[in-house]
Every structure is written in structure tokens, then in C-alpha cells.
Short mmCIF file of C-alpha atoms and ligand atoms in Angstrom, two decimals:
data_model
loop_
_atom_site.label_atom_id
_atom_site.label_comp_id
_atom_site.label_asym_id
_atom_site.label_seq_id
_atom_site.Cartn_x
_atom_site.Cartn_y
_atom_site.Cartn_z
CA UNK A 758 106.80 101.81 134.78
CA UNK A 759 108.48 105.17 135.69
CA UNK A 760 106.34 108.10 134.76
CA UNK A 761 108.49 110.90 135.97
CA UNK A 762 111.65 111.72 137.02
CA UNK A 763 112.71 114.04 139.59
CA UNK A 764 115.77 115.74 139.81
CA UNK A 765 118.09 117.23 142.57
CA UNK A 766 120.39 120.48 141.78
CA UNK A 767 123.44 121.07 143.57
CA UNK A 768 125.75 118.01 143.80
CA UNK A 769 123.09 115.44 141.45
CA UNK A 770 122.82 117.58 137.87
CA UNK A 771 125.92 119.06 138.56
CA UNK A 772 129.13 119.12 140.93
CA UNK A 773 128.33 122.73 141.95
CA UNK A 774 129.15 122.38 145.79
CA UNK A 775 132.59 124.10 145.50
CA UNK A 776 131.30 127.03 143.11
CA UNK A 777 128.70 127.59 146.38
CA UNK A 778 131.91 127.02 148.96
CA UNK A 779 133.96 129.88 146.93
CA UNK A 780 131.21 132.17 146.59
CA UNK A 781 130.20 131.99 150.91
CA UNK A 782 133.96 132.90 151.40
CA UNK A 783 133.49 135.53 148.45
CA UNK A 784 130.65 137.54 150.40
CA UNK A 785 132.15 137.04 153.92
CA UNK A 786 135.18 138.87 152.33
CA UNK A 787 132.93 141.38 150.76
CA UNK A 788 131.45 141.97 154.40
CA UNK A 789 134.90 142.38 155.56
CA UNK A 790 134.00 139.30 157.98
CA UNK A 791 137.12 137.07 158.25
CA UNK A 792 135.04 134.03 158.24
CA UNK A 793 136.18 131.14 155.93
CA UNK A 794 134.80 127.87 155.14
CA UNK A 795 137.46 125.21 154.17
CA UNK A 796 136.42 121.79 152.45
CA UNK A 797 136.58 120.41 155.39
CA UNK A 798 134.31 122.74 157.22
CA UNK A 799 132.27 122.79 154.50
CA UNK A 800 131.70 119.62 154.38
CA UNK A 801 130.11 119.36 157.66
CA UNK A 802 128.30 122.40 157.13
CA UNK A 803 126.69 120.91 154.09
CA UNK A 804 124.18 118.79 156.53
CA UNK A 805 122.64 121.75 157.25
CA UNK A 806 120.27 122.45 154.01
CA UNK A 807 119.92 125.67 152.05
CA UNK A 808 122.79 128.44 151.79
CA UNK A 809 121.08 131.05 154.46
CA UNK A 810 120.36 127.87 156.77
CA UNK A 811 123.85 127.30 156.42
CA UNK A 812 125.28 130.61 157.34
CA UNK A 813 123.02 130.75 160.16
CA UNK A 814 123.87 127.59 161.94
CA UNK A 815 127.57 128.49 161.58
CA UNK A 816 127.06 132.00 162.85
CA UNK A 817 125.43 130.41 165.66
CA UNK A 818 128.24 127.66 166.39
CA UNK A 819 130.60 129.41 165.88
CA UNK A 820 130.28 133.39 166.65
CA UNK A 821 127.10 133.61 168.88
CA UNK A 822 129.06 136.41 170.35
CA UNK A 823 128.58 138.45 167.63
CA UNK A 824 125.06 140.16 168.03
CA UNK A 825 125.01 142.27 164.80
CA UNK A 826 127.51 143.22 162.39
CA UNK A 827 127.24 147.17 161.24
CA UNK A 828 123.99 147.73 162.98
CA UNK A 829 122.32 144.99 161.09
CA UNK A 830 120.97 141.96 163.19
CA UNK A 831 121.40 138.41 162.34
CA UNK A 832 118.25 138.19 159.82
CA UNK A 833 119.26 141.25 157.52
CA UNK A 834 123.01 140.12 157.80
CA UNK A 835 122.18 136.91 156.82
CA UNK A 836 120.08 137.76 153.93
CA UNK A 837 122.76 140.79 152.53
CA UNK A 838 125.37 138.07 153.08
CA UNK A 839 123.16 135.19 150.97
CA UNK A 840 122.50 138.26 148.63
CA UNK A 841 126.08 139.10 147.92
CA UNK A 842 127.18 134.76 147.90
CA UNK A 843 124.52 133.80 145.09
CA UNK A 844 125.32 137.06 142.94
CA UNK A 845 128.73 135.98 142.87
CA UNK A 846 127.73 132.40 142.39
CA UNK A 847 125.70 133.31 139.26
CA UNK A 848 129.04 134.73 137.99
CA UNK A 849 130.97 131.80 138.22
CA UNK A 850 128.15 129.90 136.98
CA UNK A 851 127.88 132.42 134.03
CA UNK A 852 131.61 132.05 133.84
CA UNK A 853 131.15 128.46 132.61
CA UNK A 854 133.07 127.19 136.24
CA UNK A 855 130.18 124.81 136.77
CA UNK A 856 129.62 121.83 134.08
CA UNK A 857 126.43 119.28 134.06
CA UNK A 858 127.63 116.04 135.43
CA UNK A 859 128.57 113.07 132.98
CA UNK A 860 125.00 111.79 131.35
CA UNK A 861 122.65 114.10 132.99
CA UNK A 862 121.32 115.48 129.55
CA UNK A 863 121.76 112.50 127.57
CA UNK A 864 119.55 110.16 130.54
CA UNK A 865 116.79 113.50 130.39
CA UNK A 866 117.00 113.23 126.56
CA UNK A 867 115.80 109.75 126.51
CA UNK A 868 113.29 110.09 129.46
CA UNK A 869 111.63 112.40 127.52
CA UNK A 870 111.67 111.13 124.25
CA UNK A 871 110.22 107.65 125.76
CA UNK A 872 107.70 110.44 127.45
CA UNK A 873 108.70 110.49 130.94
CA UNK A 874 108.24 113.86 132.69
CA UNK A 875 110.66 115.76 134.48
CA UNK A 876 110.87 117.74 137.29
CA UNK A 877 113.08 119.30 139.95
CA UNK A 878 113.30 119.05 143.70
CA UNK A 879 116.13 121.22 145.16
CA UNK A 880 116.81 123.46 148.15
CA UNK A 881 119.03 125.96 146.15
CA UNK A 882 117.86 129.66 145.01
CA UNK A 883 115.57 129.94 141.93
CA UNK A 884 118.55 132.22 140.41
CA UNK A 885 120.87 129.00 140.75
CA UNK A 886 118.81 126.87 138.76
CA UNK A 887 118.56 129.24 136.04
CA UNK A 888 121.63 129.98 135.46
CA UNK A 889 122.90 126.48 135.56
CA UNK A 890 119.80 125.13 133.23
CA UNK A 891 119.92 128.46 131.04
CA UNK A 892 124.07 127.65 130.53
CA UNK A 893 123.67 124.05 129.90
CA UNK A 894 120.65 123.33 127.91
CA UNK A 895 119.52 127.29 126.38
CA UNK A 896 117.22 129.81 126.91
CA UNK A 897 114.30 127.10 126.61
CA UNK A 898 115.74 125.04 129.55
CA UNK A 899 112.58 125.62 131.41
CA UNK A 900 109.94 124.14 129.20
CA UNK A 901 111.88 120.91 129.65
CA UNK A 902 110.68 120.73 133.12
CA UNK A 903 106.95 119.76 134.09
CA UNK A 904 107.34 121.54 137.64
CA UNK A 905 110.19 122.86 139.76
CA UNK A 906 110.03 123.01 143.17
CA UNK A 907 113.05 125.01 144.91
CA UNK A 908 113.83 127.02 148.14
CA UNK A 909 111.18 129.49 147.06
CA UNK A 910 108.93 127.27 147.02
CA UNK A 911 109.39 124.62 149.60
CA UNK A 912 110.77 126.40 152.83
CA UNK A 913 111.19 123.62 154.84
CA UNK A 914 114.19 122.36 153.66
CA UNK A 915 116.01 118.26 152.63
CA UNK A 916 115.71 116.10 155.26
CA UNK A 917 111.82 117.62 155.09
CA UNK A 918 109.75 116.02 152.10
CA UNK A 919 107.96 119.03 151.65
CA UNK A 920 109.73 119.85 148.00
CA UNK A 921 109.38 116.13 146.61
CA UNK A 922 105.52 116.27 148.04
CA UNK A 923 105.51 119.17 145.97
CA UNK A 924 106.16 117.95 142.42
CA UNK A 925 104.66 114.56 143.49
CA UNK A 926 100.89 116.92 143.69
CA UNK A 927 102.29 119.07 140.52
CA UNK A 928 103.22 115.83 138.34
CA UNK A 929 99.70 114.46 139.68
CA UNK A 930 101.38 111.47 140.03
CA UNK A 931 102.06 108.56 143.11
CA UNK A 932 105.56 108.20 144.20
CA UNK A 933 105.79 104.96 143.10
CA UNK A 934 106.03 106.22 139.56
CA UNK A 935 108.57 108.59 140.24
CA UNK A 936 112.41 108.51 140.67
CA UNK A 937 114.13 110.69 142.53
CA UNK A 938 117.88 111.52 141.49
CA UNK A 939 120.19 112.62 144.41
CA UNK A 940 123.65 113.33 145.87
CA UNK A 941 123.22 113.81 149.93
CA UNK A 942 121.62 111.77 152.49
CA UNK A 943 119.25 114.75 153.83
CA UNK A 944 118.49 114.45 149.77
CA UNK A 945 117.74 110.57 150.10
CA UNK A 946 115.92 111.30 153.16
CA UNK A 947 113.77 113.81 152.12
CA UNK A 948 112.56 111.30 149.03
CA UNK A 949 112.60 108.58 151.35
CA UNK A 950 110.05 110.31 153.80
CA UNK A 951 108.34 111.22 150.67
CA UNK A 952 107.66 107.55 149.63
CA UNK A 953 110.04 107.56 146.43
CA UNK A 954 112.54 105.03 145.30
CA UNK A 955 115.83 107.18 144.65
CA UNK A 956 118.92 106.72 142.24
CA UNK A 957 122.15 107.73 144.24
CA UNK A 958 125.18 109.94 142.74
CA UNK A 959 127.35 110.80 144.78
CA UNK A 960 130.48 113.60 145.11
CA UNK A 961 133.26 114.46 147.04
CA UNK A 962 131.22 115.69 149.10
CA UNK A 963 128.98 113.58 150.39
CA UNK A 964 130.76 110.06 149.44
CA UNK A 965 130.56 109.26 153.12
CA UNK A 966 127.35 109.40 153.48
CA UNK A 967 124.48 106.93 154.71
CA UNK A 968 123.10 105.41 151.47
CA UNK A 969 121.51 102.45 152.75
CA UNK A 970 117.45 103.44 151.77
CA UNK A 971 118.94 103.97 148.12
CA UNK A 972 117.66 102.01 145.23
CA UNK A 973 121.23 102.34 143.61
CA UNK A 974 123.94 103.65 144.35
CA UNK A 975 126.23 104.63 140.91
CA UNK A 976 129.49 107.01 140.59
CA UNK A 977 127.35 109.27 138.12
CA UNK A 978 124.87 108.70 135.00
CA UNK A 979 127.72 107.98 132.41
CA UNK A 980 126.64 104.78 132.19
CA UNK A 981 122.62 104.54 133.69
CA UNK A 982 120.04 104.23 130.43
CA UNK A 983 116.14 104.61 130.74
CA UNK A 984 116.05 100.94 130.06
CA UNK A 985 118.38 100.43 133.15
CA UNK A 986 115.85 102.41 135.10
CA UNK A 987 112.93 100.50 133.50
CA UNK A 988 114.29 97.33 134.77
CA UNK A 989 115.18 98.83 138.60
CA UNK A 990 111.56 99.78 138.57
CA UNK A 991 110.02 95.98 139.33
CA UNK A 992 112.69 95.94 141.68
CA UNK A 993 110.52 95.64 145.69
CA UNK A 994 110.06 98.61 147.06
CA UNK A 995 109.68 97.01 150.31
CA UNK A 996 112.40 99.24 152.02
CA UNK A 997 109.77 102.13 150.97
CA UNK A 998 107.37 103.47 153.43
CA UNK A 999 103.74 104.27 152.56
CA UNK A 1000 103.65 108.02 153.21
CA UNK A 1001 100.78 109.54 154.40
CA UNK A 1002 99.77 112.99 153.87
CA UNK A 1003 101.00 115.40 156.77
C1 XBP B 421 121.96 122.00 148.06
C2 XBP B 421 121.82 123.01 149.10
C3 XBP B 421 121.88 124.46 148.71
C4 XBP B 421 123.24 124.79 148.10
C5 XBP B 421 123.51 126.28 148.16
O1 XBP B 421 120.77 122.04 147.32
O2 XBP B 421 121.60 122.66 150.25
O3 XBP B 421 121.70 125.20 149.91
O4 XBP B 421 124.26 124.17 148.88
O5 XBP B 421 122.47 126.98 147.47
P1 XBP B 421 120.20 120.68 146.59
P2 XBP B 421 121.69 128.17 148.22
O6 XBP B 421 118.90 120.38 147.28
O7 XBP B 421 120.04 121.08 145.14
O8 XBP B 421 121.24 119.60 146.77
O9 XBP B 421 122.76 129.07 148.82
O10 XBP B 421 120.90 128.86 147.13
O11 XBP B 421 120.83 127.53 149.26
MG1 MG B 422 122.05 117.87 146.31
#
């Protein structure tokens, strides 16, 4: 049966994608850059993982005639820019903008009181995590988790496995025991590639997205129970590839 379960951030434990959207146009503005990312634009931008990733690529599509802005080079801009998005992203977080998704807590509740293990897999900032966790489960929030693996400690970034191989060596457990919880396809991929079955929830976001590899696809955890999960577990796995080490 399951021994673990592995959890995504942004878009899976909660809808957080438009807090991130208002905070990039936030620091662009505080740059006085008169870039901004509409839903739309965002959207696309959102294959690209991990915020500085993101700013990059669009610098790069769409103002590669722009060699530095105040003296500063594309690197340091980038990073003052990231800087400036997730301090103002903590703040909206810390303003109580962003709310856990319905049944994330309840579905970790019973996971662990069955003793599962939990664990996290996300290309977001450290900072993020906290202060979502810190605001929705309390100071403690990180003693709930066995391992967290996050863009400070997995630089290659979703569709790369790296982060799921990760927590797969810190939970000292195969993938077959664990289940992945995502929102994106680079997020299914990167589970995928990492030889895990993965439970699909979707947002605005990313509803259009190539699901196919998924072992279920639901609208959010409202309604999934650990016995659900138990009983997807004999389910084949023969969609799943056996993943060798890199
Ligand atoms: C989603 C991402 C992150 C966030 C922004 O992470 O790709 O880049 O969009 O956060 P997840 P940062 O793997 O949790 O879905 O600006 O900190 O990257
Ligand atoms: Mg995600």
C-alpha cells in the first residue's frame, strides 16, 4: 500500500498561481519596468518552471533588446526582480490572500494518522512554502513533513525529476509506494520520469493541460479519502516506466 505521499505547492496545496501573477507585475512596477503579465500571458508563461526561470525566458522573448536595466545585467536584474516579487508575495500570503485548497489538510490528517509520510516536491522558493504552511497549519507546519525538496534544493526544475528523486532517496522509499499530488503537466511529468503514480488537481490554470500519464484526474481533494487512495493503489501501473538512476 501507499507509504508516502508527496506533495506539490503552487497550484496542488493551494490555488496560489494568481498571488505569484500579482506579485511579478508588483516588482516589474517597483523596477519602474512597464512589463505586465496578463492571465493570459501568464498562462503560457507558466510552462516555463520556477519564478526566475520565468522572468528570464520572457525577458528573452520578449525584450532581448534590452541588455541591462540600470547598469545591472540580466543575472542581478533577474535576481533583484525575483527578490522584490517573492517579498511581496509573502505579503499577500501573510495577508491571508492565499487559502489551502478544499481537503488538502483533512486528506494529510488521515495519511498521517493511518502513518503515511509526507513530503513535498515543488519548484517554488523555500520562503513560499513557509509562509503558506506556517499560515495554514501553525508554527509546527514543518514537523508534519518527512522531507521537502524545493527550488533550493533541486535546481533543475518540473519537467526534470530531480526534486521527486529527491524525497524518493529522503523517504528511503521506491516510487511505487509513493503518490505524487499535482496541478501542471511539467508537474505530472516530472513524477512520471520519476517512476511515480500521480493524483491530478487541476486549476484555472492548467485545466488544459495533457493529463493522460495521470492515475486520476479529480477537480480537487473535497471528496478523495485515504481509503480512495488505498484502493487506486492495486490499480496497474503499467503506464509507469521503470526509472533508472541518472
Ligand atoms: C510552481 C512554479 C513556481 C511558482 C512561482 O511551483 O513553477 O515557480 O510559479 O514561485 P510548483 P517562485 O512546483 O509548486 O507547482 O517564483 O518561487 O519560483
Ligand atoms: Mg504546481
Amino acid at each position: 500500500m501507499w507509504q508516502a505521499l508527496i506533495f506539490d505547492v503552487d497550484g496542488t496545496l493551494a490555488d496560489t498561481e494568481h498571488a505569484h501573477l500579482v506579485a511579478f507585475n508588483h516588482a516589474f512596477a517597483q523596477e519602474g519596468l512597464d512589463w505586465h503579465w496578463d492571465e493570459a500571458l501568464y498562462t503560457q508563461l507558466l510552462e516555463i518552471s520556477g519564478g526566475k526561470e520565468r522572468i528570464r525566458h520572457y525577458w528573452q522573448q520578449r525584450h532581448s533588446d534590452i541588455k541591462d536595466i540600470d547598469g545591472a545585467g540580466l543575472p542581478d536584474t533577474i535576481d533583484r526582480l525575483h527578490l522584490l516579487k517573492t517579498a511581496a508575495y509573502e505579503q499577500a500570503v501573510n495577508d491571508g490572500l492565499v487559502r489551502l485548497r478544499p481537503g488538502v489538510l483533512r486528506l494529510m490528517d488521515e495519511a498521517t494518522q493511518a502513518g503515511l509520510r509526507l513530503a513535498i516536491a515543488t519548484t517554488t522558493s523555500p520562503v513560499n512554502i513557509a509562509a503558506l504552511l506556517r499560515r495554514a497549519i501553525g508554527s509546527d507546519w514543518r514537523s508534519h513533513f518527512v522531507a521537502i525538496g524545493d527550488a533550493s534544493t533541486a535546481p533543475l526544475k518540473k519537467p526534470h525529476p530531480q526534486v521527486y528523486l529527491q524525497m524518493l532517496e529522503a523517504l528511503k522509499l521506491p516510487a511505487s509506494e509513493c503518490l505524487a499530488f499535482e496541478d501542471s503537466s511539467n508537474g505530472l511529468q516530472a513524477a512520471w520520469a520519476a517512476g511515480l503514480r500521480t493524483l491530478i488537481t487541476p486549476n484555472t490554470f492548467t485545466a488544459h493541460h495533457d493529463f493522460s500519464r495521470a492515475l486520476r484526474v479529480v477537480p480537487d481533494l473535497s471528496a478523495v479519502h485515504l481509503a480512495h487512495l488505498q484502493a487506486w493503489y492495486q490499480e496497474p501501473i503499467s503506464s509507469i516506466p521503470p526509472f533508472s538512476k541518472p
